[in-house]
Amino acid sequence: MRGKGNKRVTSVEVAAAAGVSQATVARTFSSPHKVADTSRAKVHEAASALGYVPNAIARSLKSQRTNIVGAVVPARGEYWQHLIAEISQQLAEQGSQMLLFTFAKPSEVASVVQSLRQYRVDGVLLASSFIDHDSIVDVAGLGIPAVAFNHPEALDVTASVSVDNVAGAAALADHLIETDHQTVAFVGGDPDTGSDRLRYRGASNRLREHGIVCPYIPAGGFDYDSGYAIAESLLRHFGGGDGLPDALMIAGDELAFGVMDGLSKLGVSVPNDVSVTGFDGLPQASWAGFDLTTLVQPAEELIREALGQLTSTPSTIESHTTVPGFVRVGQSTRRQACAEEGKA
Amino acid sequence: MRGKGNKRVTSVEVAAAAGVSQATVARTFSSPHKVADTSRAKVHEAASALGYVPNAIARSLKSQRTNIVGAVVPARGEYWQHLIAEISQQLAEQGSQMLLFTFAKPSEVASVVQSLRQYRVDGVLLASSFIDHDSIVDVAGLGIPAVAFNHPEALDVTASVSVDNVAGAAALADHLIETDHQTVAFVGGDPDTGSDRLRYRGASNRLREHGIVCPYIPAGGFDYDSGYAIAESLLRHFGGGDGLPDALMIAGDELAFGVMDGLSKLGVSVPNDVSVTGFDGLPQASWAGFDLTTLVQPAEELIREALGQLTSTPSTIESHTTVPGFVRVGQSTRRQACAEEGKA
DNA sequence: GTGAAAGCGCTAACAA
DNA sequence: TTGTTAGCGCTTTCAC
């Protein structure tokens, strides 16, 4: 029995209709247990008859809490899109809303931060390594809780939550070693990002322990096109398909999709000619066309952790959490040892 | 020169520091032209010295405008994820923010609507055919502008913006006819959605004009897995690879990805054994692994139109806009006529 | 052009 | 338990 397009019904009107004070109406909706059953019933009746819904704006102004969390994520990238839904769902569970900001260029972040300040959000989730350090510092100085998501770089100014990039890459390396791969190259997205560096470090260190030297090859980005484009360079670099290493470790799943498609177009077969690993654990990685061996980032856990930091943190405590991922084995890496001819 | 973690600076403090009244500070930020250059300068100086940022919550309470648009989208689906970034970018351009709500089940929409009401958003973008009609009616009765995005069903209670599904599907059918396909089947996602029905109608009508009867085959969903799973049923239904029609028109790109991968796994080659078309024009459709012939929905234009309706509409005017898409030809449909043996 | 003052709709003491 | 009373920080008449 909700009022039609009736503009704005306020608690005062409900109070009048219910024959109680405005304060009682307010209490009925904010702390119901402080109101007698009888009045609560009257209020609810009047409220629904009038189509009343409490005004969260007014509530926020008074209580200094908006129940809104700002999320700042890159506009492009399969990985980030994948996360947004999860963030939104978890926020909904805890009765919060998400104000979403996407940026195409790092330079846009500054203006986003302005909006964030204006809206007095309860916290900010900074989801990207592409956010420059200055902006992070900016946000950190805002006095609102912030957590850098998968941005291991931001360690010193704000809390952060990341997958364990080093251990994850090492785990992938282990898998390659166990399946008898002798030569491995790492294809990075952007060496200026922490994820890239840490993943390479984790992989190359572990491989070195097994006597394998792993070169780093920059693709110039984490996107599909960068991967597709680098495939040809790889072939040239290694002197054709026969010169390719046994395995390519790619810094991110989307990048890996591009590399796989690029290689395939050039007649290189995965995993027959070369094994490929990704990193992220995107849903698409499980698609039959790719079936990529990858390190799955436990999105739900990561975000739960991040949101926990946001809400539980009294001030800007610099807590740095690292969550382990796990390897999901697909068909993009060959499963069993097989003799390789003409290689070290 | 921004204040550090200093809590909340208000216009009153800025006024004191600048030696003007609070009203002048407020005017400096909301209607600068109504303030003398000299005072404006003083205010800005004091403001930045103190790290003042206007409080959008208070502003909204007074002005009855939040500059926030609510977007309600499904949690899953490549198509919707693809749109979110675009919506966010355009909103940012016009100085608005986006409160994002995702829902996993249609039943969650009701609670979302509650939040939307509480936050007094300026408008709501309902992005899905999965939102049940009752919820749409609910929102429509809220008195806040709403537009159903790609939800041609909602015609009678709220404004709507959609791609021209019928014309788009017909255009795809034309392409198939021009490239000499003789038999075609349509794989739908969910016959309960308007997009599905309209696309099938557009395709089958056009095909019928050319003497081709196009059966409708339900996949049970628009997701990848539904497509992957239906591939085997298709083969069984048509009595093996040889019995397949010349072309399969799939109701959505993601679904088409699944069908393609499924067929491929079963040894059916696209486009050699069967041509495939999609619908949506997702970025992934252009990936080399798929290279899907599809109908591109002009996302930017669609959203611009939708947001236009939201802001320009004085009340709930029932305006229904349809935007044309265009065919992007990929390798998933064979380009030239070729003789088919043993078929009508 | 600027200041004083009255709210926007709610929450949170404080009384009763 | 309920009502009264201040504000939260801003926008916006209305005088000056």
XYZ file of C-alpha atoms (C1' of nucleotides) in Angstrom:
720
model
C 0.000 0.000 0.000
C 2.572 2.495 -1.071
C 1.804 6.045 -2.039
C 2.104 6.715 -5.728
C 4.411 9.365 -7.078
C 3.833 11.382 -3.908
C 6.930 13.425 -3.578
C 8.779 13.335 -0.320
C 7.158 12.025 2.808
C 9.031 12.924 5.979
C 9.104 11.504 9.443
C 7.094 14.477 10.650
C 4.171 13.567 8.471
C 4.377 9.970 9.542
C 4.458 11.084 13.160
C 1.319 13.120 12.667
C -0.459 10.252 10.987
C 0.601 7.782 13.646
C -0.108 10.078 16.542
C 3.406 9.930 17.956
C 6.356 12.266 17.987
C 8.783 12.601 15.139
C 11.504 11.158 17.328
C 9.552 7.967 17.771
C 9.243 7.582 14.069
C 12.966 8.090 13.684
C 13.699 5.561 16.376
C 11.369 3.062 14.823
C 13.616 2.947 11.818
C 17.045 3.405 13.364
C 16.767 1.562 16.671
C 13.468 -0.334 16.721
C 14.201 -2.011 20.048
C 13.921 1.330 21.786
C 10.303 1.674 20.795
C 7.272 0.002 22.331
C 5.635 -2.638 20.196
C 2.410 -0.730 20.035
C 3.896 2.514 18.776
C 6.166 0.658 16.427
C 3.126 -0.948 14.869
C 1.356 2.364 14.536
C 4.395 3.925 12.957
C 4.877 1.154 10.473
C 1.281 1.326 9.486
C 1.337 5.045 8.957
C 4.668 4.812 7.169
C 3.578 2.290 4.620
C 0.269 4.043 4.126
C 2.129 7.201 3.262
C 4.953 5.505 1.412
C 7.574 6.771 3.783
C 11.194 5.778 3.432
C 13.837 7.255 5.717
C 16.107 9.765 4.093
C 19.625 8.400 4.123
C 21.050 11.780 3.193
C 19.692 13.440 6.284
C 20.734 10.484 8.351
C 24.260 10.727 7.026
C 24.492 14.412 7.651
C 23.651 13.929 11.260
C 25.419 10.678 11.968
C 28.534 11.428 9.964
C 28.360 8.018 8.413
C 27.181 7.498 4.884
C 27.313 3.715 4.648
C 28.851 4.343 1.304
C 32.163 2.930 0.241
C 33.962 4.389 -2.717
C 35.642 2.062 -5.149
C 38.188 3.368 -7.579
C 38.971 0.952 -10.364
C 40.372 1.093 -13.886
C 37.752 1.351 -16.606
C 39.285 -1.431 -18.645
C 40.525 -4.859 -17.807
C 38.761 -8.162 -17.378
C 40.222 -8.562 -13.948
C 38.712 -5.429 -12.485
C 35.342 -5.998 -14.013
C 35.403 -9.399 -12.469
C 35.919 -7.870 -9.030
C 33.269 -5.197 -9.164
C 30.364 -7.585 -8.844
C 31.966 -9.261 -5.886
C 32.620 -5.978 -4.125
C 29.095 -4.857 -4.717
C 27.621 -8.082 -3.384
C 29.635 -8.038 -0.211
C 28.881 -4.404 0.423
C 25.188 -5.120 0.012
C 25.456 -7.890 2.583
C 26.749 -5.469 5.143
C 24.159 -2.882 4.277
C 26.469 -0.529 2.485
C 26.384 0.951 -0.948
C 29.141 1.307 -3.469
C 29.948 4.516 -5.196
C 31.874 3.381 -8.223
C 34.518 5.408 -9.947
C 36.331 4.196 -12.983
C 39.269 5.901 -14.568
C 40.667 5.494 -18.031
C 43.899 7.329 -17.347
C 45.762 7.603 -14.054
C 45.423 11.354 -14.374
C 41.693 11.075 -13.831
C 42.190 9.755 -10.360
C 42.762 13.172 -8.903
C 39.288 14.420 -9.742
C 37.798 11.192 -8.508
C 39.423 11.782 -5.178
C 37.732 15.168 -5.044
C 34.322 13.611 -5.474
C 35.118 11.019 -2.900
C 35.911 13.719 -0.385
C 32.754 15.617 -1.121
C 30.586 12.624 -0.581
C 32.137 11.823 2.762
C 32.339 8.149 1.973
C 33.085 5.876 4.887
C 36.001 4.311 3.126
C 37.786 3.944 -0.149
C 38.917 0.886 -1.977
C 41.731 1.728 -4.337
C 41.833 -1.083 -6.796
C 44.786 -0.757 -9.023
C 48.464 -0.639 -9.395
C 47.937 2.050 -11.970
C 47.020 4.613 -9.395
C 50.059 6.748 -8.953
C 51.685 7.035 -5.613
C 50.807 10.698 -5.260
C 47.112 9.989 -5.479
C 47.439 7.281 -2.894
C 49.155 9.713 -0.600
C 46.398 12.172 -1.348
C 43.730 9.746 -0.306
C 45.681 8.610 2.699
C 45.797 12.205 3.894
C 42.046 12.542 3.643
C 41.395 11.061 7.013
C 39.069 8.481 5.556
C 40.011 4.831 5.802
C 41.517 3.594 2.603
C 42.854 0.301 1.496
C 44.939 -0.347 -1.547
C 43.673 -3.459 -3.232
C 46.336 -5.523 -4.914
C 48.630 -2.590 -4.806
C 51.601 -3.857 -2.862
C 53.441 -0.653 -3.670
C 51.342 1.491 -1.395
C 52.727 -0.207 1.641
C 53.860 2.819 3.551
C 50.915 5.196 3.367
C 47.819 3.100 3.531
C 46.559 -0.337 4.433
C 46.699 -2.889 1.674
C 45.361 -6.275 0.758
C 46.922 -8.338 -1.969
C 47.169 -11.841 -3.190
C 50.551 -13.315 -2.409
C 52.086 -12.570 -5.772
C 55.487 -13.977 -4.981
C 54.216 -17.244 -3.579
C 51.643 -17.541 -6.329
C 54.170 -17.120 -9.092
C 56.456 -19.549 -7.305
C 53.647 -22.077 -7.141
C 53.122 -21.779 -10.858
C 56.856 -22.210 -11.369
C 56.724 -25.301 -9.201
C 54.013 -26.713 -11.366
C 56.123 -26.146 -14.456
C 59.112 -27.756 -12.830
C 57.120 -30.744 -11.705
C 55.856 -31.229 -15.214
C 59.416 -31.227 -16.439
C 59.679 -27.903 -18.200
C 63.324 -26.989 -18.716
C 63.233 -23.491 -20.168
C 60.851 -20.735 -19.171
C 60.323 -17.097 -20.097
C 58.174 -14.562 -18.263
C 55.972 -12.149 -20.173
C 55.247 -9.088 -18.092
C 52.531 -6.507 -18.494
C 53.971 -3.340 -17.099
C 57.239 -3.416 -15.182
C 56.181 -0.237 -13.391
C 53.555 -2.109 -11.431
C 54.209 -3.982 -8.263
C 52.178 -7.004 -9.275
C 54.304 -7.415 -12.328
C 57.563 -7.162 -10.452
C 56.526 -9.397 -7.592
C 55.192 -12.068 -9.886
C 58.357 -12.061 -11.907
C 60.428 -12.171 -8.773
C 58.472 -15.078 -7.369
C 58.758 -17.005 -10.600
C 62.359 -16.281 -11.448
C 63.648 -16.935 -7.951
C 61.958 -20.277 -7.736
C 63.107 -21.241 -11.207
C 66.651 -20.190 -10.415
C 66.652 -22.531 -7.446
C 66.189 -25.234 -10.017
C 68.883 -23.929 -12.245
C 66.556 -22.270 -14.722
C 67.219 -18.739 -15.851
C 63.989 -16.954 -16.679
C 64.167 -13.862 -18.874
C 61.634 -11.041 -18.469
C 59.880 -9.880 -21.590
C 57.681 -6.786 -21.403
C 54.421 -6.817 -23.327
C 53.617 -3.184 -22.649
C 50.290 -3.701 -20.942
C 48.050 -6.272 -19.305
C 45.394 -6.187 -21.998
C 44.536 -8.744 -24.630
C 45.908 -6.729 -27.503
C 49.296 -6.370 -25.864
C 49.459 -10.112 -25.537
C 48.332 -10.738 -29.071
C 50.928 -8.326 -30.372
C 53.798 -9.680 -28.325
C 53.322 -13.181 -29.691
C 54.999 -12.312 -32.937
C 57.868 -10.553 -31.181
C 58.345 -13.617 -29.050
C 58.691 -15.823 -32.065
C 61.158 -13.441 -33.609
C 63.063 -13.107 -30.369
C 63.422 -16.817 -29.920
C 64.109 -17.498 -33.551
C 60.861 -19.150 -34.562
C 58.600 -21.702 -32.980
C 61.400 -24.230 -32.469
C 63.397 -21.781 -30.428
C 60.607 -21.050 -27.980
C 61.095 -22.016 -24.362
C 59.149 -24.932 -22.957
C 56.857 -22.589 -21.120
C 55.744 -18.988 -21.028
C 54.614 -17.523 -17.736
C 52.310 -14.587 -18.385
C 51.768 -11.888 -15.790
C 47.971 -11.819 -16.124
C 45.157 -13.915 -17.555
C 43.841 -11.405 -20.040
C 47.348 -10.889 -21.332
C 47.723 -14.636 -21.570
C 44.555 -14.908 -23.660
C 46.103 -12.530 -26.142
C 49.393 -14.405 -26.211
C 47.621 -17.731 -26.731
C 45.489 -16.415 -29.561
C 48.510 -14.697 -31.073
C 50.610 -17.822 -30.943
C 47.807 -19.904 -32.340
C 47.448 -17.540 -35.263
C 51.148 -17.983 -35.944
C 50.799 -21.728 -35.968
C 52.253 -22.338 -32.543
C 50.261 -24.879 -30.591
C 49.595 -24.640 -26.867
C 50.577 -26.770 -25.028
C 52.228 -28.940 -27.672
C 54.780 -26.388 -28.775
C 54.802 -24.299 -25.640
C 53.066 -24.344 -22.281
C 51.416 -21.171 -21.009
C 50.465 -20.061 -17.518
C 48.414 -17.052 -16.530
C 47.707 -15.234 -13.300
C 44.375 -14.072 -11.820
C 42.034 -16.983 -12.214
C 39.439 -15.218 -14.325
C 36.303 -17.137 -15.223
C 37.287 -16.926 -18.866
C 40.496 -18.776 -18.099
C 38.331 -21.837 -17.584
C 36.620 -21.434 -20.907
C 37.350 -24.391 -23.120
C 39.033 -22.256 -25.734
C 41.756 -21.269 -23.306
C 41.662 -23.713 -20.411
C 44.551 -21.833 -18.934
C 46.692 -23.003 -16.074
C 46.605 -20.008 -13.779
C 46.954 -18.765 -10.272
C 43.492 -18.154 -8.913
C 43.150 -15.060 -6.791
C 40.486 -15.800 -4.193
C 38.378 -12.759 -4.979
C 35.822 -13.266 -2.284
C 38.415 -13.634 0.416
C 40.510 -10.741 -0.818
C 37.589 -8.393 -0.877
C 36.258 -9.559 2.441
C 39.623 -8.805 3.901
C 39.788 -5.416 2.245
C 36.343 -4.370 3.371
C 37.150 -5.615 6.833
C 40.111 -3.281 7.006
C 37.935 -0.455 5.828
C 35.288 -0.803 8.470
C 37.195 -2.111 11.436
C 40.064 0.294 11.186
C 39.651 3.090 13.709
C 42.126 5.234 11.867
C 44.587 4.630 9.103
C 46.305 1.680 10.582
C 48.880 0.420 8.216
C 47.949 -3.179 8.046
C 49.212 -5.207 5.170
C 47.536 -8.438 4.401
C 48.522 -10.992 1.893
C 46.177 -13.768 0.879
C 47.398 -16.960 -0.743
C 46.083 -17.974 -4.128
C 46.098 -21.434 -5.609
C 47.047 -22.997 -8.879
C 44.295 -24.188 -11.149
C 45.678 -26.549 -13.726
C 44.273 -26.445 -17.222
C 45.243 -27.818 -20.600
C 47.533 -24.922 -21.404
C 50.428 -26.646 -19.694
C 51.315 -30.135 -20.678
C 50.722 -32.561 -17.892
C 53.471 -35.081 -18.221
C 57.124 -35.015 -18.947
C 58.059 -35.428 -22.552
C 61.438 -35.470 -24.206
C 62.572 -32.194 -25.655
C 65.114 -32.390 -28.386
C 68.007 -30.003 -28.870
C 67.674 -28.005 -25.709
C 69.652 -27.610 -22.541
C 48.733 23.060 0.830
C 46.130 20.709 2.114
C 45.534 20.036 5.760
C 46.670 16.621 6.876
C 44.327 14.166 8.498
C 42.421 17.106 9.991
C 38.944 15.865 10.428
C 36.116 17.863 8.993
C 36.588 21.432 7.938
C 33.346 23.324 7.430
C 32.407 26.441 5.572
C 32.135 28.269 8.879
C 35.785 27.755 9.642
C 36.759 28.791 6.160
C 34.632 31.890 6.547
C 36.377 32.796 9.760
C 39.774 32.310 8.216
C 38.874 34.296 5.142
C 37.150 37.062 7.035
C 33.858 36.680 5.211
C 30.497 35.208 6.049
C 29.684 31.551 5.791
C 27.218 32.372 3.037
C 29.971 33.819 0.917
C 32.008 30.677 1.278
C 29.039 28.605 0.240
C 28.406 30.832 -2.744
C 32.022 30.647 -3.769
C 31.633 26.950 -4.327
C 28.096 26.704 -5.593
C 27.647 29.865 -7.642
C 31.047 31.536 -7.994
C 29.747 34.241 -10.311
C 27.732 35.712 -7.479
C 30.844 36.488 -5.509
C 33.263 39.348 -5.996
C 36.654 38.373 -7.356
C 38.404 39.605 -4.257
C 36.360 37.613 -1.787
C 36.454 34.606 -4.003
C 40.215 34.707 -3.932
C 40.290 35.053 -0.178
C 37.908 32.148 0.202
C 39.850 29.889 -2.082
C 43.019 30.682 -0.265
C 41.563 29.968 3.124
C 39.846 26.863 1.819
C 42.939 25.251 0.430
C 44.966 26.249 3.455
C 42.477 24.440 5.650
C 41.858 21.590 3.253
C 38.196 22.405 2.904
C 35.966 20.458 0.576
C 32.254 21.179 0.390
C 30.069 18.527 1.955
C 27.945 16.993 -0.754
C 25.690 15.348 1.802
C 24.656 18.627 3.321
C 24.316 20.127 -0.100
C 22.044 17.315 -1.170
C 19.892 17.576 1.879
C 19.215 21.192 1.189
C 19.047 21.140 -2.580
C 17.121 17.888 -2.909
C 19.514 16.753 -5.593
C 22.192 14.187 -4.947
C 23.934 14.091 -8.300
C 23.904 10.392 -7.818
C 22.463 7.981 -10.299
C 21.664 4.463 -9.267
C 22.493 1.637 -11.609
C 20.956 -1.761 -11.116
C 22.676 -4.475 -13.094
C 23.034 -8.242 -12.947
C 26.112 -9.460 -11.114
C 27.100 -11.835 -13.861
C 27.363 -11.515 -17.578
C 30.071 -10.160 -19.813
C 27.647 -7.771 -21.423
C 26.746 -5.927 -18.258
C 30.268 -5.695 -17.016
C 31.129 -4.196 -20.334
C 28.548 -1.468 -19.818
C 29.427 -0.474 -16.293
C 32.630 1.267 -17.199
C 30.898 3.224 -19.915
C 28.107 4.321 -17.612
C 30.560 5.387 -14.986
C 32.633 7.394 -17.427
C 29.696 9.274 -18.836
C 28.329 10.009 -15.408
C 31.679 11.386 -14.369
C 31.652 13.669 -17.395
C 28.427 15.230 -16.271
C 29.601 15.545 -12.701
C 27.499 12.771 -11.315
C 28.357 9.707 -9.349
C 27.150 6.180 -9.766
C 25.763 4.115 -6.968
C 26.117 0.602 -8.264
C 23.880 -2.250 -7.310
C 24.343 -5.724 -8.619
C 21.964 -8.557 -8.102
C 22.528 -12.258 -8.448
C 18.884 -13.225 -8.331
C 15.915 -11.191 -9.486
C 14.557 -11.482 -5.959
C 17.350 -9.260 -4.697
C 16.082 -6.353 -6.711
C 13.416 -5.485 -4.200
C 15.885 -4.678 -1.446
C 17.998 -2.737 -3.871
C 15.053 -0.572 -4.653
C 14.727 0.192 -0.961
C 18.293 1.451 -0.782
C 17.756 3.482 -3.881
C 14.811 5.228 -2.289
C 16.689 5.935 0.897
C 19.541 7.556 -0.897
C 17.277 9.826 -2.879
C 19.156 9.190 -6.096
C 18.371 11.540 -8.936
C 17.604 8.700 -11.257
C 17.808 4.988 -11.769
C 19.135 2.975 -14.628
C 17.578 -0.459 -14.682
C 19.863 -2.531 -16.777
C 18.381 -5.897 -17.357
C 15.631 -7.943 -18.775
C 15.902 -10.105 -15.709
C 14.310 -7.512 -13.510
C 10.774 -8.622 -13.025
C 7.946 -6.434 -14.075
C 6.777 -5.871 -10.524
C 10.070 -4.340 -9.514
C 9.956 -2.078 -12.509
C 6.520 -0.942 -11.525
C 7.831 -0.433 -8.015
C 10.578 1.834 -9.199
C 8.313 3.641 -11.578
C 6.025 4.494 -8.671
C 8.868 5.989 -6.706
C 8.640 9.357 -8.315
C 12.256 9.247 -9.346
C 13.113 9.177 -13.015
C 13.897 5.692 -14.183
C 14.872 4.255 -17.485
C 14.874 0.624 -18.407
C 18.006 -0.139 -20.317
C 17.618 -2.776 -22.985
C 14.423 -3.868 -21.420
C 11.886 -3.475 -24.166
C 9.309 -5.198 -21.992
C 8.974 -2.304 -19.594
C 7.374 -0.170 -22.221
C 4.288 0.860 -20.374
C 5.535 1.949 -16.964
C 8.842 3.633 -17.514
C 11.023 5.162 -20.179
C 13.293 2.767 -22.000
C 16.298 2.734 -24.251
C 17.216 -0.307 -26.265
C 19.185 -1.330 -29.254
C 16.925 -2.150 -32.161
C 16.824 -5.874 -31.548
C 14.508 -6.686 -34.407
C 16.402 -4.711 -37.004
C 19.713 -5.951 -35.662
C 18.758 -9.580 -35.889
C 17.344 -8.956 -39.341
C 20.628 -7.390 -40.399
C 22.484 -10.451 -39.225
C 20.023 -12.615 -41.116
C 20.641 -10.500 -44.207
C 24.320 -11.102 -43.871
C 23.748 -14.832 -43.730
C 21.477 -14.731 -46.737
C 23.933 -12.662 -48.731
C 26.638 -15.163 -47.975
C 24.405 -17.896 -49.274
C 23.424 -19.737 -46.134
C 20.398 -21.918 -46.800
C 19.470 -23.299 -43.397
C 19.587 -21.446 -40.130
C 18.706 -22.175 -36.514
C 18.413 -19.673 -33.685
C 19.811 -20.446 -30.257
C 18.041 -18.396 -27.608
C 19.122 -17.625 -24.089
C 15.927 -17.195 -22.171
C 12.606 -17.008 -23.986
C 11.177 -15.086 -21.052
C 13.233 -12.043 -21.917
C 12.249 -9.460 -24.422
C 15.658 -9.265 -26.035
C 15.521 -12.946 -26.774
C 12.084 -12.811 -28.290
C 12.691 -9.696 -30.344
C 15.948 -10.996 -31.702
C 14.370 -14.247 -32.707
C 11.467 -12.438 -34.247
C 13.732 -10.155 -36.252
C 15.793 -13.052 -37.485
C 13.043 -15.514 -38.245
C 10.839 -12.996 -40.006
C 13.615 -11.874 -42.281
C 14.658 -15.434 -42.990
C 11.102 -16.426 -43.738
C 10.895 -13.691 -46.337
C 13.627 -15.630 -48.067
C 11.898 -18.917 -47.651
C 13.976 -20.086 -44.751
C 12.311 -21.554 -41.705
C 14.347 -20.861 -38.592
C 13.702 -23.022 -35.534
C 14.176 -21.614 -32.040
C 16.344 -23.616 -29.676
C 16.525 -22.563 -26.038
C 19.884 -22.760 -24.298
C 18.510 -21.939 -20.862
C 20.589 -18.871 -20.202
C 22.828 -16.253 -21.796
C 25.997 -17.412 -20.103
C 28.995 -19.231 -21.498
C 28.223 -22.501 -19.788
C 24.725 -22.637 -21.230
C 26.216 -22.263 -24.668
C 28.896 -24.828 -24.090
C 26.335 -27.291 -22.832
C 23.851 -26.752 -25.639
C 26.429 -27.590 -28.291
C 26.118 -31.285 -27.661
C 22.333 -31.142 -27.660
C 22.471 -29.335 -30.961
C 24.526 -32.048 -32.507
C 22.195 -34.682 -31.194
C 19.145 -32.730 -32.308
C 20.405 -32.313 -35.829
C 21.734 -35.823 -36.066
C 25.453 -35.138 -35.935
C 27.729 -32.581 -37.530
C 26.515 -33.298 -41.039
C 22.950 -32.543 -40.107
C 23.722 -29.106 -38.717
C 22.235 -26.088 -40.412
C 24.497 -23.802 -42.417
C 24.378 -21.230 -39.693
C 23.537 -20.784 -36.046
C 22.316 -17.420 -34.855
C 23.000 -17.061 -31.149
C 21.060 -14.630 -29.005
C 24.104 -13.157 -27.253
C 27.874 -13.017 -27.629
C 28.777 -14.733 -24.400
C 26.390 -17.517 -25.209
C 27.947 -17.732 -28.647
C 31.414 -18.097 -27.124
C 30.178 -21.109 -25.256
C 28.548 -22.615 -28.309
C 31.684 -22.108 -30.388
C 33.934 -23.683 -27.792
C 31.473 -26.501 -27.300
C 31.235 -27.220 -31.006
C 34.957 -27.063 -31.367
C 35.395 -29.591 -28.597
C 33.041 -31.890 -30.468
C 35.048 -31.594 -33.616
C 32.746 -29.206 -35.407
C 34.629 -26.428 -37.145
C 33.431 -22.842 -37.348
C 32.869 -21.584 -39.976
C 33.738 -24.587 -42.125
C 31.051 -26.871 -40.774
C 28.715 -24.201 -39.504
C 28.634 -20.416 -39.402
C 27.895 -18.660 -36.122
C 26.613 -15.180 -35.359
C 26.352 -13.479 -31.987
C 24.671 -10.385 -30.661
C 26.081 -7.589 -28.479
C 29.422 -6.706 -29.957
C 31.508 -7.444 -26.899
C 35.216 -6.696 -27.057
C 35.913 -10.391 -26.648
C 33.958 -11.117 -29.811
C 36.841 -9.516 -31.674
C 39.401 -11.691 -29.984
C 41.182 -13.851 -32.521
C 40.004 -17.040 -30.867
C 36.403 -16.196 -31.625
C 36.360 -13.486 -34.267
C 32.618 -13.598 -34.108
C 30.261 -12.022 -36.584
C 27.965 -10.084 -34.325
C 25.613 -7.192 -33.999
C 27.416 -4.403 -32.226
C 25.345 -2.507 -29.716
C 26.631 1.060 -29.683
C 27.184 1.203 -25.941
C 28.238 4.802 -25.769
C 25.243 6.011 -27.706
C 22.809 3.810 -25.824
C 23.998 5.009 -22.477
C 24.153 8.614 -23.527
C 20.563 8.306 -24.566
C 19.569 6.598 -21.345
C 21.266 9.152 -19.138
C 19.734 11.882 -21.216
C 16.284 10.552 -20.451
C 17.157 10.389 -16.804
C 18.223 13.980 -16.424
C 16.061 15.777 -18.919
C 12.846 14.094 -17.986
C 10.765 16.380 -15.784
C 8.634 13.502 -14.642
C 8.193 9.941 -15.722
C 7.601 10.598 -19.344
C 7.231 7.376 -21.185
C 9.711 7.841 -23.921
C 10.919 4.806 -25.767
C 14.047 5.057 -27.767
C 15.561 2.506 -29.988
C 19.091 2.816 -31.258
C 20.331 0.966 -34.320
C 23.274 -1.392 -34.044
C 25.513 -2.548 -36.833
C 26.915 -5.820 -38.035
C 30.576 -6.511 -37.486
C 31.698 -9.317 -39.715
C 34.242 -11.772 -38.373
C 35.575 -15.143 -39.404
C 32.797 -17.047 -37.679
C 30.630 -16.815 -40.768
C 31.970 -17.971 -44.060
C 32.382 -15.104 -46.456
C 31.560 -16.579 -49.813
C 29.016 -18.927 -51.180
C 30.020 -22.553 -51.238
C 28.162 -25.586 -52.369
C 26.427 -27.561 -49.676
C 25.762 -31.182 -50.383
C 22.633 -33.049 -49.426
C 20.567 -30.133 -48.165
C 17.473 -28.324 -49.296
C 27.976 41.887 -3.392
C 27.377 40.336 1.193
C 25.465 38.959 5.680
C 21.794 37.209 8.718
C 18.659 33.676 9.352
C 15.694 29.917 8.274
C 15.486 25.479 7.321
C 16.492 20.470 4.426
C 15.145 15.490 7.483
C 17.252 13.192 10.425
C 19.930 11.553 15.148
C 21.018 11.903 19.831
C 21.348 13.789 24.170
C 18.420 15.113 27.854
C 14.132 15.312 30.365
C 9.861 13.807 31.690
C 9.274 4.362 26.708
C 8.475 8.885 24.697
C 8.796 13.817 23.692
C 11.642 18.074 23.436
C 15.441 20.272 21.750
C 19.550 21.035 19.418
C 22.121 20.769 15.800
C 24.813 18.040 11.240
C 26.793 21.685 6.926
C 24.928 23.464 3.466
C 21.587 26.537 0.141
C 18.817 30.270 -0.262
C 15.650 34.009 0.385
C 15.636 38.556 2.114
C 17.435 42.791 3.630
C 21.208 45.875 3.704
